[in-house]
mmCIF file of C-alpha atoms and ligand atoms in Angstrom:
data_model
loop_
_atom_site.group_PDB
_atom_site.id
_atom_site.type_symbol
_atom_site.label_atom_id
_atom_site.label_comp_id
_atom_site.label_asym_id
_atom_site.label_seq_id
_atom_site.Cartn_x
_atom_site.Cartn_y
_atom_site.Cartn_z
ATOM 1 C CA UNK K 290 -20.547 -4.553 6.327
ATOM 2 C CA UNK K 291 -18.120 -4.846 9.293
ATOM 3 C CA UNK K 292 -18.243 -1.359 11.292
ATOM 4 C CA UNK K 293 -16.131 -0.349 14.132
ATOM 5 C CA UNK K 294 -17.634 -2.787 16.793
ATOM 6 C CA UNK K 295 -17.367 -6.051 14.993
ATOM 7 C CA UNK K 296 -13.512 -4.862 14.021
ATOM 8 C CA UNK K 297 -13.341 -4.321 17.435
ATOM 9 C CA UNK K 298 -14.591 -7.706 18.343
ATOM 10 C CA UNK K 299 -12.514 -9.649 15.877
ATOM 11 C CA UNK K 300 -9.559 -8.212 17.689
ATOM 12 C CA UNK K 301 -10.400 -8.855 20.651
ATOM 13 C CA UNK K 302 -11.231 -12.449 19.501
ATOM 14 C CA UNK K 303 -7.891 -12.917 17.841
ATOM 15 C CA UNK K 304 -5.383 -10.922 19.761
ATOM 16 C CA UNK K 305 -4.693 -13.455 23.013
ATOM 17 C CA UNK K 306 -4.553 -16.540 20.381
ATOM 18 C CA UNK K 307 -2.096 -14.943 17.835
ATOM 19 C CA UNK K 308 0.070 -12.141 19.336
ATOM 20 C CA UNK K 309 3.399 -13.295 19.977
ATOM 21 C CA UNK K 310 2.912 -16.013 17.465
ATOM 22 C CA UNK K 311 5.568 -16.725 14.252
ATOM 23 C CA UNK K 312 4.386 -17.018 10.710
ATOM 24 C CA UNK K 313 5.217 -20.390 9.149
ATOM 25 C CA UNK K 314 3.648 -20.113 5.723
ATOM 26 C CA UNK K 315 1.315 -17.444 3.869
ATOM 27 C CA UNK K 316 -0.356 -18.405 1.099
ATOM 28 C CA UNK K 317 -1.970 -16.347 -1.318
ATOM 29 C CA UNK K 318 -4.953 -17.664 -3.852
ATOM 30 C CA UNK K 319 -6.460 -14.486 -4.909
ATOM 31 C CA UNK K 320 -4.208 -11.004 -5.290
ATOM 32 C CA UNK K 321 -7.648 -9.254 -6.511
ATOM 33 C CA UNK K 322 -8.628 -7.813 -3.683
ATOM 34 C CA UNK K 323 -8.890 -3.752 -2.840
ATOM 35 C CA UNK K 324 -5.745 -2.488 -4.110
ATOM 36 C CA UNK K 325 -4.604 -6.000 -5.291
ATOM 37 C CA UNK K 326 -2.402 -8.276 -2.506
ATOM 38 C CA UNK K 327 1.413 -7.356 -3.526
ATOM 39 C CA UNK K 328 3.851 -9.926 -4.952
ATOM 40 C CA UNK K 329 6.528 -8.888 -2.022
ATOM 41 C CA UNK K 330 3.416 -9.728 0.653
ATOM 42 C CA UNK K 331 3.858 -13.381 1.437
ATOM 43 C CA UNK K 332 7.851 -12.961 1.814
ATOM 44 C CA UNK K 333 7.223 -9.905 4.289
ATOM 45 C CA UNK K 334 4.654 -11.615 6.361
ATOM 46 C CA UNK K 335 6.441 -15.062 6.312
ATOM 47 C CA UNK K 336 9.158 -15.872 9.516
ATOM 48 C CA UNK K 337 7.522 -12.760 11.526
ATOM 49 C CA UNK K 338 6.394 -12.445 14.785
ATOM 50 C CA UNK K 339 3.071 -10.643 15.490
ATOM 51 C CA UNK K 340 3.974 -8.383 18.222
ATOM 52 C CA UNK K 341 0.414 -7.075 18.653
ATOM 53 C CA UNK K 342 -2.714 -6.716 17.087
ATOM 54 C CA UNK K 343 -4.483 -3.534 17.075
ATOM 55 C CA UNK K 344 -7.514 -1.507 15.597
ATOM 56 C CA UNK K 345 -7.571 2.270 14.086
ATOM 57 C CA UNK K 346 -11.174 2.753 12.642
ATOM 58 C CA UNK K 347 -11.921 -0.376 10.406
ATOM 59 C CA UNK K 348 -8.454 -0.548 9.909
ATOM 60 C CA UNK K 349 -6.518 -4.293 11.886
ATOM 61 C CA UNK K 350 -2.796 -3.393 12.521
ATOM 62 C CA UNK K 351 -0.622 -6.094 13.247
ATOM 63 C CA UNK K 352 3.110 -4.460 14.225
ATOM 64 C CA UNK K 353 6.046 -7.111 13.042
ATOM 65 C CA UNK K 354 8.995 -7.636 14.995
ATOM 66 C CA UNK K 355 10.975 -6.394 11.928
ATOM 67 C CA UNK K 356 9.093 -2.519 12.183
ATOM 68 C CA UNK K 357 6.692 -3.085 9.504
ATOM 69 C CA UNK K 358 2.840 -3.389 10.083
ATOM 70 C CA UNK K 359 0.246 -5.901 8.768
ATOM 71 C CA UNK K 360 -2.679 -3.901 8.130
ATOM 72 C CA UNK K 361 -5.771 -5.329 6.810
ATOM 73 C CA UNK K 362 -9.464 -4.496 6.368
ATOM 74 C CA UNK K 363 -12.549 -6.408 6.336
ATOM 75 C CA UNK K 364 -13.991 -4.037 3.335
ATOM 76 C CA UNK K 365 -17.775 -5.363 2.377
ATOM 77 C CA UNK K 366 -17.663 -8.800 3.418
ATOM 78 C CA UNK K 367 -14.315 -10.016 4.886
ATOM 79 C CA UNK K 368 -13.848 -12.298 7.555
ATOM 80 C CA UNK K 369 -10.869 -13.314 9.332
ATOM 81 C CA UNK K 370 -10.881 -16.796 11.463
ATOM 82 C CA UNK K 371 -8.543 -18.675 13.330
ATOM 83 C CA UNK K 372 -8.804 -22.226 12.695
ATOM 84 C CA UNK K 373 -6.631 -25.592 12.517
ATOM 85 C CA UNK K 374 -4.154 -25.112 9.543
ATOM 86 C CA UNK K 375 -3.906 -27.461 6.872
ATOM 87 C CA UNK K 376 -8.264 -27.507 6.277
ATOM 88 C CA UNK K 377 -9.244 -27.875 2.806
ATOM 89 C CA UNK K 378 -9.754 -24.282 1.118
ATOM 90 C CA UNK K 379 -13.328 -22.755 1.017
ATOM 91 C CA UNK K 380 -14.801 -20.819 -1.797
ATOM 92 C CA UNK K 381 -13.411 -16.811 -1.187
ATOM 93 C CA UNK K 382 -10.211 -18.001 1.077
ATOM 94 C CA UNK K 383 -7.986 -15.759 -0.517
ATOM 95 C CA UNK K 384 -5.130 -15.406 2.040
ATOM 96 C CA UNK K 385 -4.142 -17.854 4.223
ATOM 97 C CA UNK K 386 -1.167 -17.414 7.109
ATOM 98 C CA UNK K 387 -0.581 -20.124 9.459
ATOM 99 C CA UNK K 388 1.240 -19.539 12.888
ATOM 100 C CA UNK K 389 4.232 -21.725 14.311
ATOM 101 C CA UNK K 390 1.246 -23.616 16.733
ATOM 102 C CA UNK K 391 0.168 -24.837 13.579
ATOM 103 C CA UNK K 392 -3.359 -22.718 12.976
ATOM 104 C CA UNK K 393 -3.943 -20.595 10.509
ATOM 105 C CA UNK K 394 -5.925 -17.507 9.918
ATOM 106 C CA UNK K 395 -7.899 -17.281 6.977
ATOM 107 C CA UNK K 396 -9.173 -14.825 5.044
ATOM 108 C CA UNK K 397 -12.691 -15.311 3.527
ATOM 109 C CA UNK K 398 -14.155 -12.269 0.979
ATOM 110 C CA UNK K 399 -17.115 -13.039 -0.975
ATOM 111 C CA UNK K 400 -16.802 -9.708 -2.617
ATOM 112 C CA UNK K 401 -13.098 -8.870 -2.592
ATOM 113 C CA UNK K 402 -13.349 -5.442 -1.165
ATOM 114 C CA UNK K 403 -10.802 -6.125 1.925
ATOM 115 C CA UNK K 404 -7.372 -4.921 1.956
ATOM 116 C CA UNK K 405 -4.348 -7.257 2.952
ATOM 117 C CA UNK K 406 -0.754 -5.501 2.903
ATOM 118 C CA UNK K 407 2.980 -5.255 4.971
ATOM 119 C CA UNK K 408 3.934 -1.586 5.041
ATOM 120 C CA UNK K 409 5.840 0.600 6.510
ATOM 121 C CA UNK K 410 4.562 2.274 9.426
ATOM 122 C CA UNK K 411 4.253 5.835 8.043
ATOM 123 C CA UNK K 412 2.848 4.137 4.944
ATOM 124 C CA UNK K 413 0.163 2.257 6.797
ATOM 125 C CA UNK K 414 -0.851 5.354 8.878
ATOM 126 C CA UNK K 415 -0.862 7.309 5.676
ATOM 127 C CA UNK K 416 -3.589 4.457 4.637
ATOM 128 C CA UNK K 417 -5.334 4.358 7.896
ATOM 129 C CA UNK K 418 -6.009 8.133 7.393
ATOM 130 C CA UNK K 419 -6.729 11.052 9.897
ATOM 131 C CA UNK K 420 -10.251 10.195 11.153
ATOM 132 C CA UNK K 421 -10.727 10.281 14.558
ATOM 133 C CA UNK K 422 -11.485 7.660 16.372
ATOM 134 C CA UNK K 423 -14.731 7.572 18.418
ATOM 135 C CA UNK K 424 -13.427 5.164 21.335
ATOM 136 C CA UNK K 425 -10.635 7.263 21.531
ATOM 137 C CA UNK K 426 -9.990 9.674 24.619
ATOM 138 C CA UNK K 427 -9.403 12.251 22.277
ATOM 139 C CA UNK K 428 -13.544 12.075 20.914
ATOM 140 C CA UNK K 429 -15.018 14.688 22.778
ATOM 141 C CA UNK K 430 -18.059 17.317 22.822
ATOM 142 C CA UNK K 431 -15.473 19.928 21.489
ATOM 143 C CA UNK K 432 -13.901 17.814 19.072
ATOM 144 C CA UNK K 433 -16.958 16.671 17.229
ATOM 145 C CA UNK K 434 -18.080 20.503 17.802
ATOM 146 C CA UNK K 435 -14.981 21.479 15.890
ATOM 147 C CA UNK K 436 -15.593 18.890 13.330
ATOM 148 C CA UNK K 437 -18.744 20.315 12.780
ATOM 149 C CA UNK K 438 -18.187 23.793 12.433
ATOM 150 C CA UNK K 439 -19.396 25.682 8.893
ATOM 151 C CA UNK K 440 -20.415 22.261 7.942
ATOM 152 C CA UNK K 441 -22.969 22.004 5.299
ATOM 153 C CA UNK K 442 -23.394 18.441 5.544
ATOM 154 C CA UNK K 443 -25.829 16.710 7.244
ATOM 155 C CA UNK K 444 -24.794 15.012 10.981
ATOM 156 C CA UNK K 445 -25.350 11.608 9.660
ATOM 157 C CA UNK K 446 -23.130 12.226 6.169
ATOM 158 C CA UNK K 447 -20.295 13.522 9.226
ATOM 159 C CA UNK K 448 -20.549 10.675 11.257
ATOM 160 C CA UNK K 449 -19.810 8.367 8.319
ATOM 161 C CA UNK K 450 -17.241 10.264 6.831
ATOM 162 C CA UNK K 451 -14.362 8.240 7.230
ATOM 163 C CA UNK K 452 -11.757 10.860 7.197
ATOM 164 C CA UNK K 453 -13.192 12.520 10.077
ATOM 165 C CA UNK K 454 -14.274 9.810 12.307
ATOM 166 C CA UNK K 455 -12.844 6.621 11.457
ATOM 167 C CA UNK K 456 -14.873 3.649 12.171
ATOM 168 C CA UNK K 457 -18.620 4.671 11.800
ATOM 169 C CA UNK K 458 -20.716 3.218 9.303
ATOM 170 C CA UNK K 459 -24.546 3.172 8.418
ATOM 171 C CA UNK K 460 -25.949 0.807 10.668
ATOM 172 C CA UNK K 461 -24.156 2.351 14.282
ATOM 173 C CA UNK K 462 -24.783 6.355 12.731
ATOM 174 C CA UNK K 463 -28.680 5.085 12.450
ATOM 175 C CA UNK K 464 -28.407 3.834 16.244
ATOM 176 C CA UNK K 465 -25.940 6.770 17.317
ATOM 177 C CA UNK K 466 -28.132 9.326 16.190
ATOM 178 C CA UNK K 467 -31.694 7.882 17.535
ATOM 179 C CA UNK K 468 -30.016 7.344 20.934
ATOM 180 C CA UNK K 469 -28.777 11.305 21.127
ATOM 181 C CA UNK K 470 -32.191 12.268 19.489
ATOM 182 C CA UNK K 471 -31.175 14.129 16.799
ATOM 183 C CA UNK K 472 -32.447 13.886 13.103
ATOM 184 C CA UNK K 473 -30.377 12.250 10.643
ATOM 185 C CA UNK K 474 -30.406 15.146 8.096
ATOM 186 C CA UNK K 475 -29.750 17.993 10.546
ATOM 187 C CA UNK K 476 -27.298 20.083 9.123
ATOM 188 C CA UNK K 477 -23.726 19.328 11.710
ATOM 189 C CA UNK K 478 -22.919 22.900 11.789
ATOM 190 C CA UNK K 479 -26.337 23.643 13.073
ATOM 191 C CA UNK K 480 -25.631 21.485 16.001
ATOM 192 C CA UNK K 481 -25.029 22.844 19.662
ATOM 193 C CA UNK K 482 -22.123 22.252 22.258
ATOM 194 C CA UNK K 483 -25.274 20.601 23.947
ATOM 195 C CA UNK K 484 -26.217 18.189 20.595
ATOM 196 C CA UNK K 485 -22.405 17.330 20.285
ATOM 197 C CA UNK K 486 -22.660 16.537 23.870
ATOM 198 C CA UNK K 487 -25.227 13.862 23.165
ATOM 199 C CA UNK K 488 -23.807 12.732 19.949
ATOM 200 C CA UNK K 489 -20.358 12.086 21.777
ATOM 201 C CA UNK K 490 -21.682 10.111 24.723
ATOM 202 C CA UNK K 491 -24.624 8.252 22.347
ATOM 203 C CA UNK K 492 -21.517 7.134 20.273
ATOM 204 C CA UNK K 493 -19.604 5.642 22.950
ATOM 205 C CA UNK K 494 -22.683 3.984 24.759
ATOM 206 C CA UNK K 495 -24.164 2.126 21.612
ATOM 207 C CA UNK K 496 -20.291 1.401 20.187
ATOM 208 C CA UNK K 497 -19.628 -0.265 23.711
ATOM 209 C CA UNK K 498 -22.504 -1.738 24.063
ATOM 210 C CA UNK K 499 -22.481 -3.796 20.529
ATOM 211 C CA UNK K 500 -19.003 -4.165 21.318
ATOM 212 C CA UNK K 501 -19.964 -6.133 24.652
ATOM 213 C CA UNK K 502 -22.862 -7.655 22.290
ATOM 214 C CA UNK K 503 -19.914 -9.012 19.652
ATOM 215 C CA UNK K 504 -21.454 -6.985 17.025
ATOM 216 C CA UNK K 505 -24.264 -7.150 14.620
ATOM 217 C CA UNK K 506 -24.260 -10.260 12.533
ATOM 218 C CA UNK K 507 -26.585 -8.620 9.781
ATOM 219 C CA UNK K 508 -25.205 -10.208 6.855
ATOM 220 C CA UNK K 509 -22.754 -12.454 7.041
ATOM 221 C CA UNK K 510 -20.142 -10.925 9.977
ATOM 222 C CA UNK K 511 -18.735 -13.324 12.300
ATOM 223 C CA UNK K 512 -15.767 -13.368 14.749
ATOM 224 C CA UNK K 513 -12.620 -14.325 14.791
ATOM 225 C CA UNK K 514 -14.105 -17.989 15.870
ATOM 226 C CA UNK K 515 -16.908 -17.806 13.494
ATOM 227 C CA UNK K 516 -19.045 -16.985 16.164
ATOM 228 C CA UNK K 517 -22.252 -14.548 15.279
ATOM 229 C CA UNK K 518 -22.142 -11.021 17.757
ATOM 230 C CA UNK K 519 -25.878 -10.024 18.795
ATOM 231 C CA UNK K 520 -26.464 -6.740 18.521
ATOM 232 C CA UNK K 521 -28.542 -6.793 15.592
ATOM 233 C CA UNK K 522 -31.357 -7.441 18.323
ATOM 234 C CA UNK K 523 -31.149 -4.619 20.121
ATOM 235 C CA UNK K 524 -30.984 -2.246 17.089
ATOM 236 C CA UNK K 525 -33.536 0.703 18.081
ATOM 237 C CA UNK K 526 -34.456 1.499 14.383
ATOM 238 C CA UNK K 527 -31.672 0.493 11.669
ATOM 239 C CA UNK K 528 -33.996 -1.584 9.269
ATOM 240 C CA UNK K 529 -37.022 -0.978 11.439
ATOM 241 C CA UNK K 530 -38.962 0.967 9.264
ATOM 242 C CA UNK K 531 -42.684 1.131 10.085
ATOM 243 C CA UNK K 532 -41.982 -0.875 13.078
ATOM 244 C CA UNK K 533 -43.045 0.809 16.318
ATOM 245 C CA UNK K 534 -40.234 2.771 18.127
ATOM 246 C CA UNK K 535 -39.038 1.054 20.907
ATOM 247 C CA UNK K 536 -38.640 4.319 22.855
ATOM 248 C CA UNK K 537 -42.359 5.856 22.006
ATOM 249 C CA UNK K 538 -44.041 3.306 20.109
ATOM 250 C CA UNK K 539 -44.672 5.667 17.113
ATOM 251 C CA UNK K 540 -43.592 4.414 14.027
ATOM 252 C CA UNK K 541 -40.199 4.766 12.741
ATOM 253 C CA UNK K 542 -39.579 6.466 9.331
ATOM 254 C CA UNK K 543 -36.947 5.700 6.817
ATOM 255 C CA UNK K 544 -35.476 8.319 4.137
ATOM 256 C CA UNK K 545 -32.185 8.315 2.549
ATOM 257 C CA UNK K 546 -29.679 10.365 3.076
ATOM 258 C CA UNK K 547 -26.358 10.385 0.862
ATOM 259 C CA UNK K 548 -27.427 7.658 -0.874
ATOM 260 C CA UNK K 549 -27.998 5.249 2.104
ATOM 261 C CA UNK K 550 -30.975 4.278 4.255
ATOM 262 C CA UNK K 551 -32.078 6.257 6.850
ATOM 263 C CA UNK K 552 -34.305 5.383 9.636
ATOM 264 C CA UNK K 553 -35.110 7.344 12.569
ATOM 265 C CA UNK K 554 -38.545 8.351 14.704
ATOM 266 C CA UNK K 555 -39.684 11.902 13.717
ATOM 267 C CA UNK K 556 -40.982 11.812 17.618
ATOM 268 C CA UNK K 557 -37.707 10.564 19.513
ATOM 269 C CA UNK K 558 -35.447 12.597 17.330
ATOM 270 C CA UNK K 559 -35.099 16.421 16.421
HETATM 271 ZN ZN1 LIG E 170 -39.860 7.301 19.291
#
């Protein structure tokens, strides 16, 4: 599932090819996806220019020249490409909008759970949510700290809690939390000034770093190209489980935790 570095890295894939392009034609083969694609969303996209193309969380916001905002998510399994227009349809292209250079960006969902919409700005922000987002200059030691306060829930439930901090899924909480050595199922409001500390700075090291990597083509992710990111390699113990740590060479140890996997070293991480 797409997480905040591989939304980052379609972006940045797609932003210097389609910003300041027009939209000649959208077309629309499947409305069943998250939310279902609106009847009024081919006429709002169509005879726009993209003036930008930005990310908030998982969230892609495209501002139109006419106010409104394209905002789209990748959900499960949804990939967005830039290719030559006019290419026979694949299986799961549900939307396609082609530019005035005559490409088109596609969007591919196997499993339908992307979103696809033109709202108004206050309406797309009310989408995008409140969660806080952990590239932002505003994630900091006393931010998370104050995020965590009276907090019942474990770190790793907090880290993937969307309407906190936007953008952090399984895979990158696994990594975030290994690199700042902290158990998974610590309870947040147990954590320190000193924990936040190396929660905040583990986050922004390992989201840069698969960022720089293109992301982690687990499944079936891929960039706005098509092209696979490689982080997956350097994954420290997501999906490691029984494999030796890479830090201590102990094995690491999977458990779940809110109903997803969990993998961590009981020696690296307390
Ligand atoms: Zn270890």
């Amino acid at each position: 599932m797409p997480e905040l570095p591989e939304v980052e890295t379609v972006r940045r894939s797609l932003a210097p090819e389609i910003v300041g392009r027009v939209v000649r034609a959208v077309e629309v083969r499947e409305r069943r996806l998250r939310g279902g694609v609106a009847r009024s969303f081919a006429g709002a996209l169509r005879g726009r220019r993209l003036a930008g193309l930005e990310r908030r969380g998982k969230f892609l916001l495209a501002p139109l020249d006419d106010g409104r905002t394209w905002l789209m998510h990748l959900g499960m399994s949804g990939r967005l490409t830039l290719g030559p227009g006019g290419a026979p349809g694949r299986r799961h292209d549900h939307v396609v909008v082609t530019l005035d250079d005559g490409r088109a960006l596609v969007y591919n969902d196997p499993r339908r759970f992307g979103r696809m919409a033109v709202l108004a700005p206050a309406r797309a922000a009310a989408e995008v949510g409140e969660g806080a987002d952990p590239l932002a200059v505003g994630f900091t030691t006393e931010a998370l700290h104050a995020l965590t306060r009276r907090r019942r829930a474990s770190i790793k439930a907090l880290l993937m809690d969307q309407r906190r901090i936007a953008g952090v899924g399984n895979i990158y909480a696994n990594e975030i939390l290994f690199h700042a050595g902290i158990r998974p199922r610590r309870r947040a409001g147990r954590l320190g000034r000193a924990d936040c500390a190396r929660v905040v700075a583990a986050t922004r090291a390992v989201l840069a770093d698969a960022i720089a990597k293109g992301g982690s083509s687990i499944s079936d992710y891929r960039d706005g190209f098509g092209r696979e990111g490689w982080f997956q390699l350097d994954l420290a113990v997501y999906d490691r489980a029984g494999e030796p740590c890479r830090r201590c060479g102990g094995a690491v140890r999977s458990c779940v935790v809110v109903g997803r996997s969990t993998f961590y070293c009981p020696r690296c991480q307390r």
